[in-house]
PDB file of C-alpha atoms in Angstrom:
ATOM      1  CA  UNK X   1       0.539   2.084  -0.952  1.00 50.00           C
ATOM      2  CA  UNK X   2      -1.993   4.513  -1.494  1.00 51.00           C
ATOM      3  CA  UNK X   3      -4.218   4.526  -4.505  1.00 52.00           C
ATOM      4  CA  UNK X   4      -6.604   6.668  -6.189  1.00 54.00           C
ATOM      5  CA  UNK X   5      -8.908   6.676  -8.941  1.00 51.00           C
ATOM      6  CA  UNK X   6     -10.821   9.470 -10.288  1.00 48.00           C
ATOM      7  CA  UNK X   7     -13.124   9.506 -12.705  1.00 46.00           C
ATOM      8  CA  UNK X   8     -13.823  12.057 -15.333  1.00 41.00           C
ATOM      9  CA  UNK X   9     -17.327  11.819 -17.511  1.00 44.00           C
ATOM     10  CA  UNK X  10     -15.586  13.418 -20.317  1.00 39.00           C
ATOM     11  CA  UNK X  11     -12.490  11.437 -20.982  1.00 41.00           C
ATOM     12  CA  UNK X  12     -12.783   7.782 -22.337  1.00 46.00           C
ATOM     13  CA  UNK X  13     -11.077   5.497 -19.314  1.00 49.00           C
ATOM     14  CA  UNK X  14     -12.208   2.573 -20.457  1.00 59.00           C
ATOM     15  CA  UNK X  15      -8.491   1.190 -20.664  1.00 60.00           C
ATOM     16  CA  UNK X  16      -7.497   2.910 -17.523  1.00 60.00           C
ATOM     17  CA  UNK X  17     -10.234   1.457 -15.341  1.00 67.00           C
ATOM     18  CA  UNK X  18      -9.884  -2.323 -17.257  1.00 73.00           C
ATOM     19  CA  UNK X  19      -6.001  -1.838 -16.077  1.00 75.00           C
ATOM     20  CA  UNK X  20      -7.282  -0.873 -12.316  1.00 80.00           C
ATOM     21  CA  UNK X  21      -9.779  -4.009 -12.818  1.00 83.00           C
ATOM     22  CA  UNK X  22      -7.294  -6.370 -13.027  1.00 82.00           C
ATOM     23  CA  UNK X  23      -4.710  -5.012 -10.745  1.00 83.00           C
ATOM     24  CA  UNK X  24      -7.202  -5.405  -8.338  1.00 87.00           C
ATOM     25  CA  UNK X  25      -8.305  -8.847  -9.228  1.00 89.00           C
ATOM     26  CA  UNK X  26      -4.784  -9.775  -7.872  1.00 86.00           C
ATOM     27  CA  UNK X  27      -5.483  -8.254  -4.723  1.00 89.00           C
ATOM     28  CA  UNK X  28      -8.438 -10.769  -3.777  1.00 94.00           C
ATOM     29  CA  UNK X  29      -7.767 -12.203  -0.638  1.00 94.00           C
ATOM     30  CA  UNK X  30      -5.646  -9.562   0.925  1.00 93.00           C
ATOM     31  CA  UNK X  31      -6.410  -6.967   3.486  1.00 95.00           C
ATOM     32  CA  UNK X  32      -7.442  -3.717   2.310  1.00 95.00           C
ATOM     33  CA  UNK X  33      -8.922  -0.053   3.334  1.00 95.00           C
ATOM     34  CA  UNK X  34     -10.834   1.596   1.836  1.00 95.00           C
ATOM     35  CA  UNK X  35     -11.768   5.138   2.050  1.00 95.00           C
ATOM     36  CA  UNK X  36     -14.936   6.691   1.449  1.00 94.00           C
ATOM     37  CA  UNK X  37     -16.147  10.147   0.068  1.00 94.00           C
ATOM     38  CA  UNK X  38     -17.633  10.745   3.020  1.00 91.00           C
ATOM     39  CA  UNK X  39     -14.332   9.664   5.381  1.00 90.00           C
ATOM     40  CA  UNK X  40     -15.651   6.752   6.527  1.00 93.00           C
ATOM     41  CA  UNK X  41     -12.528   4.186   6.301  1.00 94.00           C
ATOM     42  CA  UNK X  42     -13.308   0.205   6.117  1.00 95.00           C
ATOM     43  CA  UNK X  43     -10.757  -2.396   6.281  1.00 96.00           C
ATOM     44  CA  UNK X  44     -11.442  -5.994   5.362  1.00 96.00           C
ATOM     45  CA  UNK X  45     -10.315  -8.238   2.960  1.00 96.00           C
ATOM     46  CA  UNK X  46     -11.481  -8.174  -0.807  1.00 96.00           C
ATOM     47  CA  UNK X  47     -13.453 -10.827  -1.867  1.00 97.00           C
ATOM     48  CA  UNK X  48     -14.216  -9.362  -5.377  1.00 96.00           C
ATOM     49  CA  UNK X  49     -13.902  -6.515  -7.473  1.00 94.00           C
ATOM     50  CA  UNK X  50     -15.793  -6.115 -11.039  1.00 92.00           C
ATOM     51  CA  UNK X  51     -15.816  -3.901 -13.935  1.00 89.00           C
ATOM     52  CA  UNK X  52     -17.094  -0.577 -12.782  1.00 90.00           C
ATOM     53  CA  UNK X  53     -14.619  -1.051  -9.618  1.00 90.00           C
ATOM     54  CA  UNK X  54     -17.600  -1.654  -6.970  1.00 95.00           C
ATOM     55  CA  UNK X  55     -15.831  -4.080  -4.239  1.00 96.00           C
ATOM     56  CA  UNK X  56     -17.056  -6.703  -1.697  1.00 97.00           C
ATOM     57  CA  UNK X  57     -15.108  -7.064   1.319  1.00 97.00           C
ATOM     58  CA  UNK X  58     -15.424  -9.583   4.654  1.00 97.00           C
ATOM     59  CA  UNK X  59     -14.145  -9.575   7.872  1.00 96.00           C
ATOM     60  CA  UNK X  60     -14.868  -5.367   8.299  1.00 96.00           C
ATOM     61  CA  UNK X  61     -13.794  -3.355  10.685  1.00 94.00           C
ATOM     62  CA  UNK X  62     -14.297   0.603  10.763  1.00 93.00           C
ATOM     63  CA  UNK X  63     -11.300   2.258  12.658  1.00 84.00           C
ATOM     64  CA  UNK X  64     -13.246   5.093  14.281  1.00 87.00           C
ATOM     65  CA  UNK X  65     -15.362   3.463  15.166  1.00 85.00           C
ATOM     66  CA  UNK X  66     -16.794   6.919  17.697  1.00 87.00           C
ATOM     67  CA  UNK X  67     -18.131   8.865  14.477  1.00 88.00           C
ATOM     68  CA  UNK X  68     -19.537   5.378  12.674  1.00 88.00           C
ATOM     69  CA  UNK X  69     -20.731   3.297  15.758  1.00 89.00           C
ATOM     70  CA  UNK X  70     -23.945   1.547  13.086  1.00 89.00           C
ATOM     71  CA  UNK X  71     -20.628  -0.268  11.127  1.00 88.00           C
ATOM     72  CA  UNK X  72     -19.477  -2.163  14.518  1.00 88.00           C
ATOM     73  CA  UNK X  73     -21.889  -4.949  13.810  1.00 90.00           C
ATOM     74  CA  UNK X  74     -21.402  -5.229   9.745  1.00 92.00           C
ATOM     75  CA  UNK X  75     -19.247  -8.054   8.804  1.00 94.00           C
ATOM     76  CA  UNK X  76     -19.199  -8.223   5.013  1.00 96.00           C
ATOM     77  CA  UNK X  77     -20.111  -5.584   2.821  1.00 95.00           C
ATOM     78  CA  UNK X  78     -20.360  -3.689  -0.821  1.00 97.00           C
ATOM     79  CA  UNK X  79     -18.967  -0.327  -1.520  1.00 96.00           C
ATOM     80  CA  UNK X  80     -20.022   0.815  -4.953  1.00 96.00           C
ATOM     81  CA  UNK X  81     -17.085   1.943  -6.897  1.00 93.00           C
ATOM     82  CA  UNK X  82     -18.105   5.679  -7.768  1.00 93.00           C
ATOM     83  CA  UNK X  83     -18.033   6.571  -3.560  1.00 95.00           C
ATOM     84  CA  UNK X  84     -14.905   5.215  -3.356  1.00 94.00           C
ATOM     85  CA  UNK X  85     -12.240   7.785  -2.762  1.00 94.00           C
ATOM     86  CA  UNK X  86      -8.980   6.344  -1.582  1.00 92.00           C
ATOM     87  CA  UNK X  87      -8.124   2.293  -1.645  1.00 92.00           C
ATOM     88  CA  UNK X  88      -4.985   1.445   0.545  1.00 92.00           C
ATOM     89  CA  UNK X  89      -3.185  -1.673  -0.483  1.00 87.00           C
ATOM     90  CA  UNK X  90      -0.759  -3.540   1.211  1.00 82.00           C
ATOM     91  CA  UNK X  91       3.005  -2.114  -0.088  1.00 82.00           C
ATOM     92  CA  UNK X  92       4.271  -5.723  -0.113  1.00 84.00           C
ATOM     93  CA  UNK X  93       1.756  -7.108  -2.488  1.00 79.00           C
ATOM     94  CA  UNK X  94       2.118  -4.109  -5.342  1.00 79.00           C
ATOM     95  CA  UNK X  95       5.036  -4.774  -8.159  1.00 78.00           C
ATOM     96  CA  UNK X  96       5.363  -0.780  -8.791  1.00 80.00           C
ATOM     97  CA  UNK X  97       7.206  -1.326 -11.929  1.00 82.00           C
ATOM     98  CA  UNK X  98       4.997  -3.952 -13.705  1.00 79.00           C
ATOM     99  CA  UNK X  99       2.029  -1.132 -12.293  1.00 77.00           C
ATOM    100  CA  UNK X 100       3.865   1.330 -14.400  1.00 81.00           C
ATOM    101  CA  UNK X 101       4.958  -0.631 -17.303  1.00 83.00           C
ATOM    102  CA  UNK X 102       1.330  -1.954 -17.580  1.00 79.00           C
ATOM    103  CA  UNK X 103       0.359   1.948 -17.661  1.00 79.00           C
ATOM    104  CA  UNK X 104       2.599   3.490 -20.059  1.00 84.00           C
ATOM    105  CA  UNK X 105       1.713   0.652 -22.507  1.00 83.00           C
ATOM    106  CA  UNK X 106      -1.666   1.548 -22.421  1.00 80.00           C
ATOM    107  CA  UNK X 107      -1.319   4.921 -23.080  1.00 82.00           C
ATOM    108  CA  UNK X 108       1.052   4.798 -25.988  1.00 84.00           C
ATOM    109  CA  UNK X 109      -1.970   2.311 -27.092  1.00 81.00           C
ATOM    110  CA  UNK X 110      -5.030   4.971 -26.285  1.00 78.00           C
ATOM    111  CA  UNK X 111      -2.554   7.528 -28.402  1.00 82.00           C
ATOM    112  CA  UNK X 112      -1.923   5.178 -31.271  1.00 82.00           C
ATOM    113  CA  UNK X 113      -6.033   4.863 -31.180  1.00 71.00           C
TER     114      UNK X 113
END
């Protein structure tokens, strides 16, 4: 499963990005990839995630690993949330309906608001 948050300065996504928060909270411990602005693609697992999204993961790897040969050595590190452009999560771990439930919810709340 492929997921992907933008951010727009203009629009208040406070409730969005506290929904993303904790969706990812559940993820801890499982293997990820993420995908930078600038292509670079890490997989590890998450350790942590916090409010503005910024993740820690261990156990990196960097699959090409011919354009990025400076990431063979790092074992653990932090991507900061805003250069984050794609996060890949494992299919088997996402309940899709709960996801979309949890959504629509708070939207009808951010309208009521």
């Amino acid at each position: 499963l492929l997921c992907r948050v933008q951010r727009a300065p203009f629009l208040s996504l406070a409730p969005v990005t506290m929904l993303f928060f904790s969706f990812f909270k559940t993820l801890v411990g499982k293997e990820v990839v993420v995908e930078l602005k600038n292509d670079l693609a890490i997989r590890g697992t998450l350790h942590s995630v916090d409010q503005f999204l910024n993740v820690k993961l261990l156990q990196v790897t960097v699959d090409d690993r011919e354009n990025f040969p400076h990431m063979q050595s790092v074992k653990t590190c932090f991507i900061r949330g805003s250069v984050i452009k794609y996060v890949q999560l494992p299919a088997s771990e996402v309940d899709t309906e709960l996801l979309q439930d949890a959504t629509r919810r708070e939207m009808a709340q951010q309208k009521q608001n």
